[in-house]
Coordinates of C-alpha atoms and ligand atoms in Angstrom, one line a residue:
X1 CA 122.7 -67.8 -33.6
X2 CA 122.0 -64.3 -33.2
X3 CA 121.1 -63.3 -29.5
X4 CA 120.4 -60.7 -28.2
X5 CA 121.2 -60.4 -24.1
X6 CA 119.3 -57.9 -22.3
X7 CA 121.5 -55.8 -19.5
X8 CA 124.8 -55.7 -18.6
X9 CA 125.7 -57.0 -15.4
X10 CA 127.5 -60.1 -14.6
X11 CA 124.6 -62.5 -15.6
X12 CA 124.9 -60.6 -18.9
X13 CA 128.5 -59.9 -19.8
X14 CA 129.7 -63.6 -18.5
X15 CA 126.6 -65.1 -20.7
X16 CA 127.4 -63.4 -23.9
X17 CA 130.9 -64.1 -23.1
X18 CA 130.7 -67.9 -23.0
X19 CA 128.1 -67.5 -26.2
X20 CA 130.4 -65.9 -28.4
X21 CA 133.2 -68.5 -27.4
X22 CA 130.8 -70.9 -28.6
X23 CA 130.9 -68.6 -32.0
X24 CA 127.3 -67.1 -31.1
X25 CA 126.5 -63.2 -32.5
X26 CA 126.1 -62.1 -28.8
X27 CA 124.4 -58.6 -27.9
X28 CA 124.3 -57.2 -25.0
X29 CA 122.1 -54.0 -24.4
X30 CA 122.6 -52.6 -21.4
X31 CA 120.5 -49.0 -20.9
X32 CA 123.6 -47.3 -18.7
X33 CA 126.5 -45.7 -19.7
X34 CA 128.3 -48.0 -17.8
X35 CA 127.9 -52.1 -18.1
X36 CA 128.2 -53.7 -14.5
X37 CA 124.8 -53.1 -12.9
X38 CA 125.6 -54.1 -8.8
X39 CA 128.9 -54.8 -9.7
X40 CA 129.9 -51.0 -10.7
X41 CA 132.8 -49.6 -8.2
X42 CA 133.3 -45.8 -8.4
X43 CA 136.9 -43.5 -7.8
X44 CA 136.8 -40.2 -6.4
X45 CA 140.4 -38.8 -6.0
X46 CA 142.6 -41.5 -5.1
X47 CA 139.8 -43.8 -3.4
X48 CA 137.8 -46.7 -5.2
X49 CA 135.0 -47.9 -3.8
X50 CA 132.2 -50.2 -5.0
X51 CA 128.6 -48.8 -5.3
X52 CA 126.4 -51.6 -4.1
X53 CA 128.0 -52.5 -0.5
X54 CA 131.1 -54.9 0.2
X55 CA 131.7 -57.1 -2.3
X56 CA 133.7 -60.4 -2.2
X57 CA 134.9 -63.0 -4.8
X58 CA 134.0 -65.9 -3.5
X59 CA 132.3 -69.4 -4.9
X60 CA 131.9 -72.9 -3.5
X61 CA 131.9 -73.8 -7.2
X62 CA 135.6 -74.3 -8.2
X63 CA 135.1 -73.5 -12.0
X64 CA 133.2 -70.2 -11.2
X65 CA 136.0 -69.4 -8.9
X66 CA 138.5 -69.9 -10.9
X67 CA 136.4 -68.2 -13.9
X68 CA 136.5 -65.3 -11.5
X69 CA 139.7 -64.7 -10.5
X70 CA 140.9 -65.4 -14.4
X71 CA 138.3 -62.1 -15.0
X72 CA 140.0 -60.5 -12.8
X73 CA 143.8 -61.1 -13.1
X74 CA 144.2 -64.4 -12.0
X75 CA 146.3 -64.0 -7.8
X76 CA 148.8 -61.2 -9.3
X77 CA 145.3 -59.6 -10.1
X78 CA 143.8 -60.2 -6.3
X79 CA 144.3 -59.9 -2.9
X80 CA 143.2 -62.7 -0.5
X81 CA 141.9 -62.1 2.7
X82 CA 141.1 -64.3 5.3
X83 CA 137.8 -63.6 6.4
X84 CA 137.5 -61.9 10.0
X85 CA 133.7 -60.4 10.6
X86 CA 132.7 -59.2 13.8
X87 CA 129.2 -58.3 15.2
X88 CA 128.9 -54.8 17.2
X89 CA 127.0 -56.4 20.2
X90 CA 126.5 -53.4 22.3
X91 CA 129.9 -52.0 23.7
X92 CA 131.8 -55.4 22.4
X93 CA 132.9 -57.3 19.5
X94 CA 131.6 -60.6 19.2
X95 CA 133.2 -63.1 17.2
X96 CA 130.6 -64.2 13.6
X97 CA 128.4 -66.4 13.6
X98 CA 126.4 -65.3 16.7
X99 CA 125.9 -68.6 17.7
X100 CA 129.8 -69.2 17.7
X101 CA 130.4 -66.4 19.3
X102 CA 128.3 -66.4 22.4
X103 CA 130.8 -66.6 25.1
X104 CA 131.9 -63.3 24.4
X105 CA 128.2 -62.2 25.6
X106 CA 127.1 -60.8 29.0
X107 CA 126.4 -63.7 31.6
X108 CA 123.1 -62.8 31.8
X109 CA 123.1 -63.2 27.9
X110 CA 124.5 -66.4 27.6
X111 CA 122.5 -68.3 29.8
X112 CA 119.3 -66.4 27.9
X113 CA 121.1 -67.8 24.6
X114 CA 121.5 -71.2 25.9
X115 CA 118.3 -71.8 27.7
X116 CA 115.9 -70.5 24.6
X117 CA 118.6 -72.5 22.1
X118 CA 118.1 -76.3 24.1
X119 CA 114.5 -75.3 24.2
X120 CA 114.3 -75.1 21.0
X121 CA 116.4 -78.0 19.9
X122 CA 114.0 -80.2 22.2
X123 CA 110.9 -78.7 20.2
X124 CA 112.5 -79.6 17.1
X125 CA 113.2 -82.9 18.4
X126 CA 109.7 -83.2 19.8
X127 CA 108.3 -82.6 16.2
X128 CA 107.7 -79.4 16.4
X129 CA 107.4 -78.3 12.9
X130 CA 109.2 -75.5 10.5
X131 CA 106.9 -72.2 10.7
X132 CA 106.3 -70.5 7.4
X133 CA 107.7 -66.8 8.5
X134 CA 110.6 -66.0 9.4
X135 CA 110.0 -64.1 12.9
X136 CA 108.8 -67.5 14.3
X137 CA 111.2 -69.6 12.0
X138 CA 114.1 -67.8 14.4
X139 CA 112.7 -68.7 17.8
X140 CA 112.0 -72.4 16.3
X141 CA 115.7 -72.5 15.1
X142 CA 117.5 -70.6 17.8
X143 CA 115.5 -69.9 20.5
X144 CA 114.5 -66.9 22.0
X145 CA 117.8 -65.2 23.5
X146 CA 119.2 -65.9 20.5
X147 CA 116.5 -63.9 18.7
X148 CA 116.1 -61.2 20.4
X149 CA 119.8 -60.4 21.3
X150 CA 121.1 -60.7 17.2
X151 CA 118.8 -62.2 15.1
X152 CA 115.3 -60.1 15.0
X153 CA 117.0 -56.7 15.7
X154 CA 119.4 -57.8 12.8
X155 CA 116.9 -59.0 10.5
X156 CA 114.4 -56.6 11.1
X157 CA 116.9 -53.2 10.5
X158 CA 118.1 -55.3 7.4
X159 CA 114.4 -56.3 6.0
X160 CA 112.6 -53.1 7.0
X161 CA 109.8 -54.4 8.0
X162 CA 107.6 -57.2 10.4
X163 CA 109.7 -60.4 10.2
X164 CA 106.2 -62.2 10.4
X165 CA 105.5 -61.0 6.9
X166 CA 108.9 -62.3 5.7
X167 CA 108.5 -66.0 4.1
X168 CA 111.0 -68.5 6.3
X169 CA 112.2 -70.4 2.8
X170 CA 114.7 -68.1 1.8
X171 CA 117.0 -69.1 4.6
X172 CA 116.3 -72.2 3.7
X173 CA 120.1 -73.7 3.0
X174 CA 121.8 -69.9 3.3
X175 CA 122.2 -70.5 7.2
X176 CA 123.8 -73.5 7.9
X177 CA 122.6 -75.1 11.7
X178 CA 125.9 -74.7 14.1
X179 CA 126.2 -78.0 16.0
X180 CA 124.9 -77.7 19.6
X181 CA 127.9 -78.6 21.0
X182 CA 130.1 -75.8 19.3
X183 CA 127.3 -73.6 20.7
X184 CA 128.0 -75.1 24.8
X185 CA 131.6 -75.1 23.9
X186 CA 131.5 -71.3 22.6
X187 CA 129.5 -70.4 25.8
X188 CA 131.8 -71.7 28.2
X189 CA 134.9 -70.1 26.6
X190 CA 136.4 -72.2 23.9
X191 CA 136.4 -70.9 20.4
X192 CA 134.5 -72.6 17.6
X193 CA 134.9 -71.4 14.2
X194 CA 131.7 -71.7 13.0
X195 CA 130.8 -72.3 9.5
X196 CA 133.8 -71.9 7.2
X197 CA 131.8 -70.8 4.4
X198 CA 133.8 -68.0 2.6
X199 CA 136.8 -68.5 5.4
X200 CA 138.8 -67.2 2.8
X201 CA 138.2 -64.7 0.0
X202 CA 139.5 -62.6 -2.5
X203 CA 139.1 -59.1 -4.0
X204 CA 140.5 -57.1 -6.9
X205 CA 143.8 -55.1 -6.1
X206 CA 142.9 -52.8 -8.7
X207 CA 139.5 -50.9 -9.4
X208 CA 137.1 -52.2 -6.7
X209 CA 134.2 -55.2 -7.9
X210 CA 134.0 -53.6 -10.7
X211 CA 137.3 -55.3 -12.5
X212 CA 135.3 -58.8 -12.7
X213 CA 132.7 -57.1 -15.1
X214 CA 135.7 -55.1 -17.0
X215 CA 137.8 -58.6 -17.2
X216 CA 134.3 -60.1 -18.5
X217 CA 134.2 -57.5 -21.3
X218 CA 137.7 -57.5 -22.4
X219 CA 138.4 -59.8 -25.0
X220 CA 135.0 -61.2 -24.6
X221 CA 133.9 -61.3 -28.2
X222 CA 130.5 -60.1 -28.1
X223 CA 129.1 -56.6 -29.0
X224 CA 128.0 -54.4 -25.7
X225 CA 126.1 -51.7 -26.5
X226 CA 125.8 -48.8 -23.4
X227 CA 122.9 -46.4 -23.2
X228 CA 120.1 -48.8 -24.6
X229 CA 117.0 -48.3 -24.0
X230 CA 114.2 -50.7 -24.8
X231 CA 110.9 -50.2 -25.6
X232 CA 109.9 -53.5 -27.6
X233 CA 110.7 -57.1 -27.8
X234 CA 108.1 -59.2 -30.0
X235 CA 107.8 -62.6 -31.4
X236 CA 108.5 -62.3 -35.0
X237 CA 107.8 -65.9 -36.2
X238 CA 110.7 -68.2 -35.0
X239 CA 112.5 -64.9 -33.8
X240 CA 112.4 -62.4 -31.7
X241 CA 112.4 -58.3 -32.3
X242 CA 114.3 -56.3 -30.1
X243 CA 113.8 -52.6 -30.4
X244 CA 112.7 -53.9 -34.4
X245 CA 116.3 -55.7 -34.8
X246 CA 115.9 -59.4 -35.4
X247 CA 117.3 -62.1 -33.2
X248 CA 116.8 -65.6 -32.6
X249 CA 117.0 -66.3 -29.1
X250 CA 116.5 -63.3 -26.5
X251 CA 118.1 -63.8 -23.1
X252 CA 117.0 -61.2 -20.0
X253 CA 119.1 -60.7 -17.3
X254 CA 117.4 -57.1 -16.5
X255 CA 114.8 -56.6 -13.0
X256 CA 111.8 -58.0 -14.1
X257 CA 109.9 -55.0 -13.5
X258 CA 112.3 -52.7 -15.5
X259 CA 112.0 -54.8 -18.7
X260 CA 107.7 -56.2 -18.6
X261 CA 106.4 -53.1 -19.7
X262 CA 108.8 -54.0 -23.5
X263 CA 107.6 -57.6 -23.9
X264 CA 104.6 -57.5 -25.7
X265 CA 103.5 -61.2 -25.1
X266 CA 103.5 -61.2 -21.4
X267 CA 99.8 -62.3 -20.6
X268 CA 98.0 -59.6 -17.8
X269 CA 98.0 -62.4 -14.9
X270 CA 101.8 -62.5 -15.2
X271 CA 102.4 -59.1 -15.5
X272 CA 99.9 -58.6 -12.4
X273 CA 102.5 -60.9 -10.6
X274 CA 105.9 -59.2 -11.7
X275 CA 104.3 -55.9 -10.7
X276 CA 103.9 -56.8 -7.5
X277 CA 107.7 -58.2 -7.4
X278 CA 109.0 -55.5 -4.4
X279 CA 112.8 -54.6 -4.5
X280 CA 114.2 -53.4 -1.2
X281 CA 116.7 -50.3 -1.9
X282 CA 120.3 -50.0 -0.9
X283 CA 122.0 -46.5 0.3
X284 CA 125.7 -47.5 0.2
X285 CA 127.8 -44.6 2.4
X286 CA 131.3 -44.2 0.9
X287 CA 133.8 -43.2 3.8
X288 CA 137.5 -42.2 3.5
X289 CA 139.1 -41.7 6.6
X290 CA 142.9 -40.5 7.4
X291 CA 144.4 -42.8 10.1
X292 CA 146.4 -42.5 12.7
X293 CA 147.0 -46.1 12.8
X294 CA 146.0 -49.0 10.6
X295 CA 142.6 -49.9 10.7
X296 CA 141.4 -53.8 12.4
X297 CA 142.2 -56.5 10.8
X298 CA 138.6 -56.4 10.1
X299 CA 136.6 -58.0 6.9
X300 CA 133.1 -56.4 8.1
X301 CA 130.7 -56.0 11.1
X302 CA 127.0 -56.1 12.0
X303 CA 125.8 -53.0 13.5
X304 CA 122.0 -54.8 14.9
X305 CA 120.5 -52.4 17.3
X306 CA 118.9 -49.1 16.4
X307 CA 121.2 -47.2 18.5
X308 CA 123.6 -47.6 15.9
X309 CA 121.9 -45.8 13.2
X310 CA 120.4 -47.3 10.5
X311 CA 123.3 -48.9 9.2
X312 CA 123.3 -53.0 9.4
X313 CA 126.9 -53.3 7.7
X314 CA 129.9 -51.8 7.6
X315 CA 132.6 -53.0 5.5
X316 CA 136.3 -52.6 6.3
X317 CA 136.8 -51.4 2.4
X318 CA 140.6 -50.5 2.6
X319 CA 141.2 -54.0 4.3
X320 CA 140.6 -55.9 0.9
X321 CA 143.1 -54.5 -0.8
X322 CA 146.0 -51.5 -0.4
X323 CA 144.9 -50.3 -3.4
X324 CA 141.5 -48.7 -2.3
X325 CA 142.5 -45.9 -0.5
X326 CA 145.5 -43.7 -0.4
X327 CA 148.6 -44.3 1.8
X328 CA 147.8 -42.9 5.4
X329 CA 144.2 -43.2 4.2
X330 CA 141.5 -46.1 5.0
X331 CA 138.0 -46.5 3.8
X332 CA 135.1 -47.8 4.8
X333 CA 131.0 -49.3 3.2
X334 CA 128.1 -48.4 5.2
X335 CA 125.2 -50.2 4.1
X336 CA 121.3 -48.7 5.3
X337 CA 118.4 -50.5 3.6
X338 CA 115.1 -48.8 3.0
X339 CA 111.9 -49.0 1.4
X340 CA 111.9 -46.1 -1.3
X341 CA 111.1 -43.8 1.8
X342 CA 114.8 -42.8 1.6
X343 CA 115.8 -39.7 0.2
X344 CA 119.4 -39.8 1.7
X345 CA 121.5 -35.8 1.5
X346 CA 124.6 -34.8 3.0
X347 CA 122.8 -34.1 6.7
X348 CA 121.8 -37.9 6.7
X349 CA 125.2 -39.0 5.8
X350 CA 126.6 -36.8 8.0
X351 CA 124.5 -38.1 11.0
X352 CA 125.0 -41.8 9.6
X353 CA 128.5 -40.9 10.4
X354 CA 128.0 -39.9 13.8
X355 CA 126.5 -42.9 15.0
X356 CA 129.1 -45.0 13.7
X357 CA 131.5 -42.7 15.8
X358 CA 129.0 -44.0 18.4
X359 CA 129.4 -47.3 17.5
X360 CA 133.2 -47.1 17.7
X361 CA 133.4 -48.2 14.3
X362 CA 135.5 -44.7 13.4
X363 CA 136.5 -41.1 14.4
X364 CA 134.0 -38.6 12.3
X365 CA 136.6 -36.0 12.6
X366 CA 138.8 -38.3 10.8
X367 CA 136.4 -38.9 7.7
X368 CA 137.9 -37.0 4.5
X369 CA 135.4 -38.1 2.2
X370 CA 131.7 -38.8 2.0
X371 CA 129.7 -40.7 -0.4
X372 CA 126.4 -42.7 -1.4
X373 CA 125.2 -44.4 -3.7
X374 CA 121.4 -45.4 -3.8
X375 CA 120.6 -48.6 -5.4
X376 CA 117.0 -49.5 -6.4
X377 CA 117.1 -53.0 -6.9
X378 CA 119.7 -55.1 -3.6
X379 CA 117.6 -57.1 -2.1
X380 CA 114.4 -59.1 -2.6
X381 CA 111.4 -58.6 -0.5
X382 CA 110.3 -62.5 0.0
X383 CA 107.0 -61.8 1.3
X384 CA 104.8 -65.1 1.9
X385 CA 103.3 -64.9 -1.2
X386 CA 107.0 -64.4 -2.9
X387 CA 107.2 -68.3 -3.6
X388 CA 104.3 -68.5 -5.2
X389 CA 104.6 -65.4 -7.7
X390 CA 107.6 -65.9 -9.3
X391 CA 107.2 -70.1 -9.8
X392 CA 104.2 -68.3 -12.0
X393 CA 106.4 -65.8 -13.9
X394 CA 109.6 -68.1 -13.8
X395 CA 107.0 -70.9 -15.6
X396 CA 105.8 -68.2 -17.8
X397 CA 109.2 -67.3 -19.4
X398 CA 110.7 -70.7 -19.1
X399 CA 107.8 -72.1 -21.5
X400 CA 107.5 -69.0 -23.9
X401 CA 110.8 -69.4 -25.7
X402 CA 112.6 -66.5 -23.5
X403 CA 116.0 -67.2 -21.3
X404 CA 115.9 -64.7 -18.2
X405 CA 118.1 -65.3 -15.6
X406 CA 120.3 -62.8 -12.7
X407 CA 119.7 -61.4 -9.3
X408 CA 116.6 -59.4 -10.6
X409 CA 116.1 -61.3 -14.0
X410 CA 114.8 -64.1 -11.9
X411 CA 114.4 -63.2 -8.6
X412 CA 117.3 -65.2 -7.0
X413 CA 119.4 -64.4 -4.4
X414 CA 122.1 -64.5 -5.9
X415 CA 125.3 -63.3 -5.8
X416 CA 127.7 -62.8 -8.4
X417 CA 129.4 -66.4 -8.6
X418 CA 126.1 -67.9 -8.5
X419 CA 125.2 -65.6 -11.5
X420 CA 128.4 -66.8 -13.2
X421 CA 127.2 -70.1 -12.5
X422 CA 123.5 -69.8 -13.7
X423 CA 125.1 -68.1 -17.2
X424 CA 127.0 -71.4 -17.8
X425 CA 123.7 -73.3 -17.1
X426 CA 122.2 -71.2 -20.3
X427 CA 125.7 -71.9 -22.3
X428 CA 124.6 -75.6 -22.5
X429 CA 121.0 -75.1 -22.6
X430 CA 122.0 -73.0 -25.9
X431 CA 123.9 -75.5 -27.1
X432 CA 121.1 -77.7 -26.9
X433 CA 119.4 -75.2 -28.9
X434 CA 121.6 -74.9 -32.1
X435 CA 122.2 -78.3 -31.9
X436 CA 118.2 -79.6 -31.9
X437 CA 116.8 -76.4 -33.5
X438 CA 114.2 -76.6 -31.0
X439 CA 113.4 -74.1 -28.4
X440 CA 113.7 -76.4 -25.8
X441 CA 112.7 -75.6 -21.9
X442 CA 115.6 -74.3 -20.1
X443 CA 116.3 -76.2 -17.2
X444 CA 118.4 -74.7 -14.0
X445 CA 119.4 -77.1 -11.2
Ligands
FAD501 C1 124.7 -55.4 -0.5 C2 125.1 -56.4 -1.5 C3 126.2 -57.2 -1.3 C4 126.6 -58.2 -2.2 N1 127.7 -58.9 -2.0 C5 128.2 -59.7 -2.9 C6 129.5 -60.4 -2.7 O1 130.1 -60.2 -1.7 N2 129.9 -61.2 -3.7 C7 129.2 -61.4 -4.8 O2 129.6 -62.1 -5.7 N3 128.0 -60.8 -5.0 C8 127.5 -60.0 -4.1 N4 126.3 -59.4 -4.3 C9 125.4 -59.8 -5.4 C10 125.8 -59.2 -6.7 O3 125.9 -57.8 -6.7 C11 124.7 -59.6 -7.8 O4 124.5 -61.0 -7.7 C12 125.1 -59.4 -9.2 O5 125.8 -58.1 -9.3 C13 123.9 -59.4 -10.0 O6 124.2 -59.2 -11.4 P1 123.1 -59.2 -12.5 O7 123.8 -59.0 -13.8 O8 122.2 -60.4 -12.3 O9 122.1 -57.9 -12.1 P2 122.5 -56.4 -12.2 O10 123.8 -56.1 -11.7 O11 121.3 -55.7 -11.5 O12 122.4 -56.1 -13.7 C14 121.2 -55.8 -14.4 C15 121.6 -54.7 -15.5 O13 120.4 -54.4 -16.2 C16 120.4 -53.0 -16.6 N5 119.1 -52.6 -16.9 C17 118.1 -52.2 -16.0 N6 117.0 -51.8 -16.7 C18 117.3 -52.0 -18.0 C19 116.6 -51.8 -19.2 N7 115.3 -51.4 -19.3 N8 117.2 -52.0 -20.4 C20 118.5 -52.5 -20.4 N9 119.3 -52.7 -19.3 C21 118.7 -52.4 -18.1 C22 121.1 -52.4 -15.3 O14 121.6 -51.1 -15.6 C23 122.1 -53.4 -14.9 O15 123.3 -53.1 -15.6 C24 125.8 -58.4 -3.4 C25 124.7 -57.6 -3.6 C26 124.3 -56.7 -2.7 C27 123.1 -55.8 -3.0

């Protein structure tokens, strides 16, 4: 078949990939100069740094991690790290998760932690029942110390915004429960590891995040075509017109609201409903520093409280591989969130930088290069009506003969491995295709 794949990120690139391999006409067009979408890094001198925040290759899923690291050049190709992330709790550094880490709390801390946590493990025993936001989903799951010493400063600097607002299904299997007794252990002084999800990770040695979506590309078989923009797609019969070229199968992988305006067929009530699909923005600080010494053996830390600026993570860049910054050089991603209300200049940085001095995160006499990178579409706002709106426009597509999938194509939280993952869900559900004829439903687990 002839398909065409709109954008070029990693739902794109590893799609058409595995579709050409299958001897498909795959076409991606991708409306930047650049394919890679979140994935893009960036080098300025003799630094790299990726645009979007710290990025790790990671996957639960063997075959996507091994997918991965082939992309990007197989161990010789990678550095592996084992993970060592760090909350900024006031003046101290406190092991993560939070809830592992609580012994390395004030007293006066702990015993808030632990009283508010067995309260409200004997609620949930006593039937008390899973709240719908996510403010009160935190006090039913951890209790109040817990809340307000990590979680709802945390949250709210991350979300922008009232946590009562925020739906509580997203963190639905994304935070796994610590048992209680790792939690009294960790409180009276013994370490706990806490979940060991992404204990150990990797990272390209050369040419930041970016190298998966390079590694995708090369030798991938398919046509990419940069600097795309389009303006129509249109049933034509059994096929589909994109920008007046003929296809047979269009797959999306672009932020809903970027591409709804070019699909002619979309009825209003749907288009009503990916309208009012909110991204929440990502300002991505790029810091070199000179150094003294080597940086922590640090992966990345939470910055929670105001005080610290608006950053809510800071990524120890350098640490994932020597290759990122120059010798006697480290580097650093600082990560602020906002709401479109950002328009971030060198003063902001600049002051940014300051209050991670604060922090004691680094030395802003020491910083030798300074960066951002504003990124529209990072996160999804999952207000409480999220859930509802995008089963209606993810029914819509999946029973109108389009494919869209990605972080923004469908409104998942995904990251990259998961997009990997979802792309080799539409391999077979395209195989199903040319081998029926039929434009069957797609179906994603
Ligand atoms: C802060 C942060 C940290 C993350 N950390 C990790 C991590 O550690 N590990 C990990 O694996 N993942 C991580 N992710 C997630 C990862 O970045 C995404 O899952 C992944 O990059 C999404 O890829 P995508 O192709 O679905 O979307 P995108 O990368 O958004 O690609 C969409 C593409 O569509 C293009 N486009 C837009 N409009 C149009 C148009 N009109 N026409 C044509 N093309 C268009 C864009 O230019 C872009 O190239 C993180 C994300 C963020 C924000």
């Amino acid at each position: 078949m002839k398909i065409a794949i709109l954008g070029g990120g990693i739902s794109g690139t590893a799609v058409a990939r595995m579709l050409a391999r299958d001897g498909h006409d795959a076409v991606v067009l991708e409306r930047s100069e650049r394919a890679g979408g979140l994935c893009q890094s960036s080098r300025f001198g003799e630094f790299t740094f990726d645009n979007a925040g710290g990025h790790i290759l990671f996957s639960k899923n063997k075959e996507v991690l091994d997918w991965q690291l082939d992309r990007c050049g197989g161990e010789a190709g990678t550095v592996r790290t084992e993970r060592n992330t760090k909350i900024r709790w006031h003046d101290r550094w406190v092991p993560y998760p939070f809830e592992n880490g609580v012994g390395h709390l004030t007293k006066a801390a702990i015993v808030e932690c632990l009283a508010g946590y067995v309260e409200a493990f004997a609620d949930r025993r006593a039937g008390a029942e899973c709240p719908p936001n996510f403010h009160d989903w935190v006090d039913w799951r951890m209790g109040a110390g817990f809340a307000k010493h990590f979680m709802i400063p945390y949250n709210e600097k991350i979300w922008e915004c009232d946590l009562h607002r925020l739906s509580s299904g997203w963190v639905a299997g994304r935070v796994p429960e610590a048992p209680i007794e790792d939690i009294l252990k960790s409180a009276i002084g013994f370490d706990t590891d806490g979940y060991t999800h992404q204990s150990v990770f990797w990272f390209p040695r050369h040419g930041g995040f970016e190298t998966l979506v390079k590694g995708t590309i090369a030798g991938g078989g398919f046509d990419l075509q940069t600097g795309v923009s389009i303006d129509s797609v249109e049933r034509r019969d059994s096929q589909f017109a994109v920008n007046g070229e003929l296809f047979d199968l269009v797959i999306n992988t672009v932020p809903l609201p970027r591409i709804e305006s070019a699909i002619a067929d979309i009825p209003a009530e749907i288009r009503a409903d990916i309208r009012a699909l909110k991204p929440i923005s990502l300002v991505n600080l790029m810091i070199g520093v000179r150094l003294d010494e080597p940086l922590p053996d640090l992966s990345w830390v939470y910055l929670p409280f105001p005080e610290q600026g608006p950053v809510n993570r800071v990524t120890y860049y350098s640490n994932y591989s020597p290759e990122n910054a120059p010798p006697g050089h480290g580097s650093f991603l600082a990560e602020v969130t906002h709401r479109g209300d950002l328009a971030p200049d060198g003063a902001w940085a600049r002051s940014v930088v300051e209050r991670l001095g604060n922090a004691g995160i680094l030395v802003p006499e020491h910083v030798v290069l300074l960066e951002w990178c504003d990124n529209e579409f990072a996160y999804i706002d999952q207000d409480l009506e999220f859930q509802d709106r995008i089963d209606r426009v993810r029914g819509w597509f999946d029973t109108s003969g389009y494919i869209t999938f990605g972080r923004f194509g469908r409104y998942e939280y995904h990251n990259s491995d998961q997009c990997i993952a979802r792309a080799m869900e539409v391999r077979e559900h395209v195989r199903t295709i040319a081998a029926s004829g039929e434009p069957a439903r797609p179906t994603f687990s």
